[in-house]
Coordinates of C-alpha atoms in Angstrom, one line a residue:
Chain G
M1 CA -7.9 -8.4 33.8
K2 CA -4.9 -10.7 33.6
I3 CA -2.6 -10.9 30.5
N4 CA -1.1 -14.1 29.2
A5 CA 1.9 -13.8 26.9
D6 CA 3.0 -16.8 24.9
T7 CA 6.6 -16.2 23.9
D8 CA 6.6 -19.3 21.7
R9 CA 4.0 -17.7 19.4
C10 CA 5.5 -14.2 19.6
V11 CA 7.2 -12.9 16.4
G12 CA 8.7 -9.8 18.0
A13 CA 6.7 -7.3 15.9
G14 CA 6.8 -5.0 18.9
M15 CA 3.2 -3.7 18.6
C16 CA 2.6 -4.3 22.3
A17 CA 5.7 -2.4 23.4
L18 CA 4.8 0.4 21.1
T19 CA 1.2 0.6 22.2
V20 CA 1.6 0.2 26.0
P21 CA 5.2 0.5 27.0
E22 CA 4.2 0.6 30.7
V23 CA 3.0 -3.0 30.4
F24 CA 5.0 -4.6 27.6
D25 CA 8.6 -4.8 26.7
Q26 CA 10.8 -6.9 24.4
S27 CA 13.7 -9.1 25.3
E28 CA 17.1 -7.9 24.2
E29 CA 18.1 -11.2 22.5
E30 CA 15.0 -12.5 20.8
G31 CA 12.8 -9.4 20.7
T32 CA 9.9 -11.5 22.2
V33 CA 7.4 -10.1 24.5
V34 CA 8.2 -9.4 28.2
L35 CA 5.4 -8.7 30.5
L36 CA 6.2 -5.8 32.9
Q37 CA 2.8 -6.0 34.6
A38 CA 0.7 -9.2 34.2
D39 CA -2.2 -7.6 36.0
P40 CA -2.2 -3.9 35.1
P41 CA -4.6 -1.4 36.7
A42 CA -8.1 -1.1 35.3
S43 CA -7.3 2.4 34.0
M44 CA -5.1 0.6 31.4
D45 CA -7.8 -1.8 30.2
A46 CA -8.5 0.0 26.9
A47 CA -4.9 0.3 25.9
V48 CA -4.1 -3.3 26.8
R49 CA -7.1 -4.5 24.8
R50 CA -5.8 -2.5 21.8
A51 CA -2.4 -4.1 22.2
V52 CA -3.9 -7.5 22.3
H53 CA -5.9 -6.8 19.2
L54 CA -2.9 -5.4 17.4
C55 CA -0.6 -8.4 18.2
P56 CA -0.1 -10.0 14.8
S57 CA 0.8 -13.5 16.0
G58 CA -1.9 -14.1 18.6
A59 CA 0.7 -14.3 21.3
L60 CA -1.3 -12.2 23.8
S61 CA -4.6 -13.1 25.4
L62 CA -6.7 -11.9 28.3
A63 CA -8.2 -13.8 31.2
Chain N
M1 CA -26.2 -5.1 0.3
T2 CA -25.9 -5.6 -3.5
E3 CA -25.1 -9.0 -5.0
A4 CA -21.4 -9.9 -5.3
P5 CA -20.0 -9.8 -8.9
S6 CA -21.3 -12.9 -10.7
R7 CA -18.0 -13.3 -12.6
P8 CA -14.6 -13.8 -11.0
V9 CA -12.7 -10.5 -10.8
T10 CA -9.0 -10.0 -11.6
F11 CA -6.5 -8.3 -9.3
P12 CA -7.2 -4.6 -9.1
L13 CA -4.2 -2.4 -9.9
V14 CA -5.4 0.7 -11.6
R15 CA -5.5 3.7 -9.2
E16 CA -7.6 6.4 -10.8
H17 CA -6.6 8.9 -8.1
P18 CA -3.0 9.1 -6.9
F19 CA -3.9 8.6 -3.2
D20 CA -6.9 6.3 -3.4
P21 CA -7.1 2.5 -3.8
P22 CA -8.2 1.1 -7.2
G23 CA -11.9 2.1 -7.6
E24 CA -12.8 -1.4 -8.5
A25 CA -11.5 -2.7 -5.2
L26 CA -13.6 -0.2 -3.3
R27 CA -16.8 -1.0 -5.3
W28 CA -16.3 -4.8 -4.7
Q29 CA -15.7 -4.1 -1.0
Q30 CA -19.3 -2.7 -0.8
Q31 CA -20.5 -6.0 -2.1
G32 CA -18.6 -8.2 0.4
A33 CA -15.3 -9.0 1.9
L34 CA -14.5 -12.1 -0.3
H35 CA -14.6 -12.4 -4.1
R36 CA -13.8 -15.1 -6.6
M37 CA -10.7 -14.0 -8.4
T38 CA -8.9 -15.4 -11.5
F39 CA -5.2 -15.4 -10.9
A40 CA -2.7 -14.7 -13.7
D41 CA -2.2 -18.3 -14.5
G42 CA -5.9 -19.0 -14.7
H43 CA -6.2 -20.4 -11.2
L44 CA -9.6 -19.7 -9.7
G45 CA -9.0 -18.4 -6.1
W46 CA -10.1 -15.5 -4.0
L47 CA -9.6 -11.8 -3.4
V48 CA -10.1 -10.3 0.0
T49 CA -11.2 -6.6 0.2
G50 CA -12.5 -6.5 3.8
N51 CA -10.4 -5.6 6.8
A52 CA -11.6 -8.2 9.2
A53 CA -11.4 -11.0 6.6
A54 CA -7.9 -9.9 5.6
R55 CA -6.7 -10.0 9.3
A56 CA -8.3 -13.4 9.8
V57 CA -6.6 -15.0 6.8
L58 CA -3.2 -13.4 7.4
A59 CA -3.2 -14.6 11.0
D60 CA -4.4 -18.2 10.2
N61 CA -1.7 -20.8 10.0
R62 CA -4.0 -23.0 7.8
F63 CA -2.9 -20.6 5.1
S64 CA 0.6 -21.0 3.7
N65 CA 3.0 -18.4 2.3
R66 CA 5.3 -20.9 0.5
T67 CA 6.3 -19.7 -3.0
E68 CA 5.5 -23.0 -4.7
L69 CA 1.9 -23.1 -3.4
N70 CA 1.0 -19.5 -4.2
H71 CA -0.5 -18.5 -7.6
P72 CA 0.6 -15.1 -9.0
P73 CA -2.2 -12.5 -8.8
V74 CA -0.8 -10.6 -11.8
A75 CA 1.5 -11.7 -14.6
H76 CA 4.9 -11.0 -13.3
P77 CA 8.2 -12.7 -14.2
L78 CA 9.1 -13.2 -10.6
F79 CA 6.2 -15.6 -10.3
Q80 CA 6.6 -17.3 -13.6
E81 CA 9.9 -19.1 -13.3
E82 CA 9.6 -22.8 -13.9
D83 CA 11.5 -23.4 -10.7
R84 CA 9.6 -21.5 -8.0
R85 CA 11.3 -22.9 -4.9
T86 CA 11.9 -20.6 -2.0
L87 CA 15.5 -19.5 -2.0
P88 CA 17.6 -20.1 1.1
G89 CA 17.2 -17.2 3.5
F90 CA 14.0 -15.8 1.9
F91 CA 12.1 -16.3 5.2
L92 CA 9.2 -14.1 3.9
R93 CA 8.2 -17.1 1.8
M94 CA 8.4 -19.8 4.5
D95 CA 5.9 -21.2 7.0
A96 CA 6.5 -22.0 10.6
P97 CA 8.7 -23.6 11.9
E98 CA 11.2 -22.9 9.2
H99 CA 10.2 -19.2 9.2
T100 CA 10.5 -19.1 13.0
R101 CA 14.1 -20.0 13.0
Y102 CA 15.0 -16.9 10.9
R103 CA 12.6 -14.5 12.6
R104 CA 14.1 -15.4 16.0
L105 CA 17.6 -14.6 14.8
L106 CA 16.4 -11.2 13.6
T107 CA 13.7 -9.8 15.9
G108 CA 16.0 -8.9 18.7
Q109 CA 17.7 -6.5 16.2
F110 CA 14.5 -4.6 15.3
T111 CA 12.9 -4.0 18.7
V112 CA 11.1 -0.8 19.5
R113 CA 13.9 0.1 22.0
R114 CA 16.7 -0.6 19.6
M115 CA 15.1 1.5 16.8
R116 CA 14.6 4.4 19.3
Q117 CA 18.4 4.2 20.0
L118 CA 18.9 5.0 16.3
E119 CA 17.0 8.2 16.5
P120 CA 20.0 10.6 16.9
R121 CA 21.8 9.0 13.9
I122 CA 18.6 9.2 11.8
E123 CA 18.2 12.8 12.8
K124 CA 21.7 13.5 11.7
I125 CA 21.3 11.7 8.4
T126 CA 18.0 13.6 7.8
S127 CA 19.5 17.0 8.6
D128 CA 22.5 16.3 6.3
C129 CA 20.1 15.5 3.4
L130 CA 18.2 18.7 4.1
D131 CA 21.4 20.7 4.1
A132 CA 22.4 19.3 0.8
M133 CA 18.9 20.0 -0.6
E134 CA 19.0 23.6 0.7
G135 CA 22.2 24.1 -1.3
S136 CA 20.9 22.6 -4.5
A137 CA 19.5 24.5 -7.5
Q138 CA 15.7 24.4 -7.5
P139 CA 13.5 22.5 -8.3
V140 CA 14.9 19.3 -6.8
D141 CA 13.5 15.8 -7.0
L142 CA 12.4 14.9 -3.5
V143 CA 12.9 11.2 -4.2
Q144 CA 16.6 11.5 -5.0
S145 CA 17.4 14.2 -2.5
F146 CA 15.4 13.1 0.5
A147 CA 13.0 10.1 0.3
L148 CA 15.5 7.5 -1.0
P149 CA 18.8 8.5 0.7
I150 CA 17.5 8.6 4.2
P151 CA 16.2 5.0 4.4
S152 CA 19.0 3.8 2.1
L153 CA 21.7 5.2 4.4
V154 CA 20.0 4.0 7.5
I155 CA 19.5 0.4 6.3
C156 CA 23.1 0.3 4.9
E157 CA 24.5 1.4 8.2
L158 CA 22.3 -1.1 10.1
L159 CA 23.1 -4.0 7.9
G160 CA 26.8 -3.1 7.3
V161 CA 26.4 -2.6 3.5
P162 CA 28.8 0.0 2.0
Y163 CA 26.6 3.0 0.9
A164 CA 29.1 3.8 -1.8
D165 CA 27.8 0.7 -3.7
R166 CA 24.3 2.1 -3.7
E167 CA 24.0 2.8 -7.4
Q168 CA 24.1 -0.9 -8.2
F169 CA 21.8 -2.3 -5.5
Q170 CA 19.3 0.5 -5.8
R171 CA 19.0 -0.2 -9.5
D172 CA 18.7 -3.9 -8.9
S173 CA 16.2 -3.4 -6.1
A174 CA 14.0 -1.2 -8.4
A175 CA 14.2 -3.7 -11.3
L176 CA 13.0 -6.5 -8.9
L177 CA 9.9 -4.7 -7.9
N178 CA 9.0 -3.3 -11.4
L179 CA 6.0 -5.2 -12.7
D180 CA 7.1 -4.3 -16.2
S181 CA 10.6 -5.9 -15.9
S182 CA 11.1 -8.9 -18.3
A183 CA 12.0 -12.3 -16.9
E184 CA 15.6 -11.7 -18.1
Q185 CA 15.8 -8.3 -16.4
M186 CA 14.4 -9.8 -13.2
A187 CA 16.7 -12.8 -13.1
A188 CA 19.7 -10.6 -13.9
A189 CA 18.8 -8.1 -11.1
L190 CA 18.4 -10.9 -8.6
A191 CA 21.6 -12.6 -9.6
D192 CA 23.5 -9.3 -9.4
L193 CA 22.2 -8.5 -6.0
M194 CA 22.8 -12.0 -4.7
A195 CA 26.4 -12.1 -6.1
Y196 CA 27.1 -8.7 -4.5
L197 CA 25.7 -9.6 -1.1
H198 CA 27.3 -13.1 -1.2
G199 CA 30.7 -11.3 -1.6
L200 CA 29.9 -9.1 1.3
V201 CA 28.8 -12.0 3.5
L202 CA 32.2 -13.7 2.8
R203 CA 34.0 -10.5 3.8
K204 CA 32.0 -10.3 7.0
R205 CA 33.0 -13.9 7.8
A206 CA 36.6 -13.0 7.3
E207 CA 36.6 -9.7 9.1
P208 CA 34.2 -9.5 12.1
A209 CA 32.1 -6.3 11.9
D210 CA 29.9 -4.6 14.4
D211 CA 26.7 -4.5 12.3
L212 CA 23.7 -6.8 11.7
L213 CA 25.2 -8.9 8.9
G214 CA 28.5 -9.0 10.8
S215 CA 26.8 -10.3 14.0
L216 CA 24.7 -12.8 12.0
A217 CA 27.9 -14.0 10.4
A218 CA 29.7 -14.3 13.7
G219 CA 26.6 -16.0 15.3
G220 CA 27.3 -19.0 12.9
E221 CA 23.6 -20.2 12.7
L222 CA 23.2 -19.4 9.1
N223 CA 25.3 -20.7 6.2
D224 CA 26.5 -18.4 3.4
E225 CA 23.5 -18.9 1.1
E226 CA 21.0 -18.4 3.9
L227 CA 22.8 -15.3 5.1
T228 CA 22.9 -13.9 1.6
G229 CA 19.2 -14.5 1.2
V230 CA 18.4 -12.7 4.4
A231 CA 20.7 -9.8 3.3
V232 CA 18.9 -9.5 -0.1
L233 CA 15.5 -9.5 1.6
L234 CA 16.4 -6.9 4.2
L235 CA 18.2 -4.6 1.8
V236 CA 15.4 -4.5 -0.8
A237 CA 12.7 -4.2 1.9
G238 CA 14.6 -1.4 3.6
H239 CA 14.8 0.6 0.4
E240 CA 11.6 0.7 -1.6
T241 CA 9.1 0.8 1.3
T242 CA 10.1 3.8 3.4
A243 CA 11.4 5.7 0.4
N244 CA 8.0 5.5 -1.2
M245 CA 6.2 6.4 1.9
L246 CA 8.3 9.5 2.4
A247 CA 7.8 10.7 -1.1
L248 CA 4.1 9.8 -1.6
G249 CA 3.3 11.0 2.0
T250 CA 4.9 14.4 1.2
F251 CA 2.9 14.6 -2.0
A252 CA -0.3 13.8 -0.1
L253 CA 0.5 16.4 2.6
L254 CA 1.2 19.0 0.0
R255 CA -2.2 18.4 -1.5
N256 CA -3.8 18.6 2.0
P257 CA -2.3 21.9 3.4
D258 CA -4.3 21.8 6.6
Q259 CA -3.0 18.3 7.4
L260 CA 0.5 19.4 6.4
A261 CA 0.4 22.4 8.8
L262 CA -0.6 20.0 11.7
V263 CA 2.4 17.7 11.0
R264 CA 4.8 20.7 10.7
D265 CA 3.6 22.7 13.7
D266 CA 2.6 20.1 16.3
P267 CA 5.3 17.6 17.4
A268 CA 2.6 15.6 19.2
V269 CA 0.9 14.7 15.9
A270 CA 3.9 13.0 14.3
E271 CA 3.1 9.6 15.6
S272 CA -0.5 9.4 14.5
A273 CA 0.3 11.2 11.3
V274 CA 2.7 8.4 10.3
E275 CA 0.1 5.7 11.1
E276 CA -2.6 7.6 9.1
L277 CA -0.3 8.1 6.1
L278 CA 0.5 4.4 6.2
R279 CA -3.2 3.6 6.2
Y280 CA -4.4 6.2 3.8
L281 CA -1.8 5.6 1.1
T282 CA -1.2 1.8 1.6
I283 CA 1.8 1.6 -0.7
I284 CA 1.6 -2.2 -0.8
H285 CA 0.2 -2.1 -4.3
M286 CA 0.4 -5.8 -5.0
G287 CA 0.0 -7.4 -1.7
P288 CA 0.5 -10.8 -0.1
V289 CA -0.8 -14.1 -1.3
R290 CA -1.7 -17.1 0.9
T291 CA -2.8 -20.6 -0.1
A292 CA -5.2 -22.7 2.0
L293 CA -3.6 -26.0 3.3
E294 CA -7.0 -27.3 4.1
D295 CA -10.7 -26.3 3.6
V296 CA -11.4 -23.1 5.5
E297 CA -14.8 -21.4 6.0
L298 CA -14.6 -17.7 5.9
D299 CA -17.4 -15.1 5.8
G300 CA -19.9 -17.8 4.9
R301 CA -17.8 -19.1 1.9
L302 CA -15.7 -22.2 1.6
I303 CA -12.1 -21.7 0.6
K304 CA -10.9 -25.1 -0.5
A305 CA -7.5 -26.6 0.1
G306 CA -5.1 -25.5 -2.6
E307 CA -6.9 -22.3 -3.4
S308 CA -4.9 -19.1 -3.3
V309 CA -6.1 -15.9 -1.7
A310 CA -4.9 -12.4 -2.7
F311 CA -5.5 -9.3 -0.7
S312 CA -6.3 -5.7 -1.7
L313 CA -4.6 -4.0 1.4
P314 CA -5.4 -0.5 0.0
A315 CA -9.1 -1.4 0.1
A316 CA -8.9 -3.2 3.5
N317 CA -7.3 0.0 4.9
R318 CA -10.3 2.0 3.7
D319 CA -13.0 -0.4 5.0
P320 CA -15.8 1.7 6.5
E321 CA -16.6 -1.2 8.9
R322 CA -13.2 -0.7 10.5
F323 CA -12.5 3.1 10.0
D324 CA -14.9 6.1 10.3
D325 CA -14.8 8.2 7.2
P326 CA -12.0 6.1 5.7
G327 CA -11.5 8.2 2.6
T328 CA -10.4 11.2 4.6
L329 CA -6.8 11.9 5.5
D330 CA -6.9 12.8 9.2
V331 CA -3.4 12.9 10.8
T332 CA -4.9 13.2 14.2
R333 CA -6.8 9.9 13.8
P334 CA -5.9 7.6 16.7
P335 CA -3.6 4.8 15.5
T336 CA -6.0 2.0 15.0
G337 CA -4.3 -0.9 13.3
H338 CA -4.0 -0.6 9.5
L339 CA -2.7 -3.6 7.6
T340 CA 0.1 -1.8 5.7
F341 CA 2.7 -3.8 7.6
G342 CA 0.7 -7.0 7.2
H343 CA -0.6 -9.2 9.9
G344 CA 0.2 -12.6 11.3
I345 CA 3.6 -14.1 11.7
H346 CA 5.0 -12.3 8.6
Q347 CA 4.1 -8.8 9.8
C348 CA 6.9 -6.5 8.7
L349 CA 10.1 -7.1 10.6
G350 CA 11.3 -3.6 10.0
Q351 CA 8.2 -1.7 10.9
Q352 CA 9.6 0.0 14.0
L353 CA 12.5 1.2 12.0
A354 CA 10.2 2.6 9.3
R355 CA 8.1 4.4 12.0
V356 CA 11.2 6.1 13.5
E357 CA 12.4 7.2 10.1
M358 CA 9.1 8.7 9.1
R359 CA 8.4 10.3 12.5
I360 CA 11.7 12.1 12.2
A361 CA 11.8 12.9 8.5
Y362 CA 8.4 14.3 7.7
P363 CA 8.4 17.1 10.4
A364 CA 12.1 17.9 9.7
L365 CA 11.4 18.4 6.0
L366 CA 8.3 20.5 6.6
R367 CA 10.0 22.7 9.3
R368 CA 13.2 23.3 7.2
F369 CA 11.1 24.3 4.1
P370 CA 7.9 25.9 5.4
G371 CA 7.2 27.1 1.8
L372 CA 7.7 23.6 0.3
R373 CA 5.5 23.2 -2.8
L374 CA 5.2 21.1 -6.0
A375 CA 7.2 22.4 -8.9
V376 CA 4.9 20.8 -11.5
P377 CA 1.1 20.5 -11.7
P378 CA 0.0 17.5 -9.5
E379 CA -1.3 15.6 -12.4
E380 CA 2.2 15.6 -13.9
V381 CA 3.7 13.7 -11.0
P382 CA 4.6 10.3 -12.4
M383 CA 3.0 7.6 -10.3
R384 CA 4.4 4.1 -9.7
S385 CA 1.3 2.2 -10.9
N386 CA 3.4 -0.6 -12.3
M387 CA 5.4 -1.3 -9.2
T388 CA 4.9 -3.8 -6.4
I389 CA 5.3 -0.9 -4.0
Y390 CA 3.3 2.1 -5.0
G391 CA 4.5 5.7 -4.9
V392 CA 6.0 8.4 -7.1
H393 CA 8.8 8.0 -9.6
R394 CA 9.8 11.6 -9.1
L395 CA 8.5 14.5 -7.0
P396 CA 9.8 17.8 -8.3
V397 CA 9.6 20.4 -5.5
T398 CA 10.6 24.0 -4.8
W399 CA 10.4 26.2 -1.7

């Protein structure tokens, strides 16, 4: 599972960083999403899917 | 499935039980996610009661949040002014890309990490409030001694607004969100608040300060009017919301002693408890409105361009298709995505701050006063049924 993060769509709500801090962070200046792991281990699938679902702006997608 | 109501509904506001959504909204929800609704000005639009449909509309940029396009769900002076332009800085009422410009300036200030860095300060503010409460004659009003001062002090420090001026802006903020305020009271409160914060913005320009308004002033990307509008929005939003969650949440826990004991005794529960109280209580009493910019098909119905859509977020957060046993308060429920902070590009900017405040304040209160109890019968607690943000006017407690 590969994560795509569109920083142009991101509104910095922080739901991803709150849900899976091992995978997502926020930039200091703009608060937009920073991918710590674009291809996280399968054990994190459920948490990552939850973060993608919770993203309010549709900035996250899975491939 | 029963047939949807044959006549258009009106926006549901009457909560028969202090912690439950309006009964009408829940009954309509059983009949479908989308209902024809008559708005306060006679406009025939839509009401969303389902969780998935609410998410879909709130995240869809074919729906606008601009003031001048949205019809008022209930009669309210704030929506009845002749001139309903969006004021400079009121980014909550803007669409992309105008909204994006403001949001970008602010999101870096409200990240998960930054809010966690505030924890020690919020813990200190909380314990100072509890010290003062402990020294007061009982009963005390939990709103005035705990629920309001904590978020008020925190947002004032964060923005750089002198807390000593709180009497004025707390009064104005309450008047702005009171559905019973007259148009004159509303306009006066808004003018007061804008004049006060405009003065503060000018001071921040003159004397650089190490706070949010100071850094926005120094950044130079917003003019005085825009910065004043941002300040009004953040100050009002930082007050009424968390304050009402803390007071109403405490009331709900006092009425559910087994849940209260979990929050008090198990530090691991704090996080899910906050999300569950946000979901269960849904203090967004009169929620967002969006207006279709083009024809949109939703749930097998056609929402036509120009039609406004209102949302019952309390009902959407009790949707049985989304939550098991939605009418039960279960503080151990896994956090699953309620809509209390909204959804889409306008999802609450301050939500991570609110989470940190609640995660600290609820357990601290319950641990300091293990014998905390209502000082009046529960039915005598005055509910804020007439406010945009739901909660209690007062919560007399003893211990």
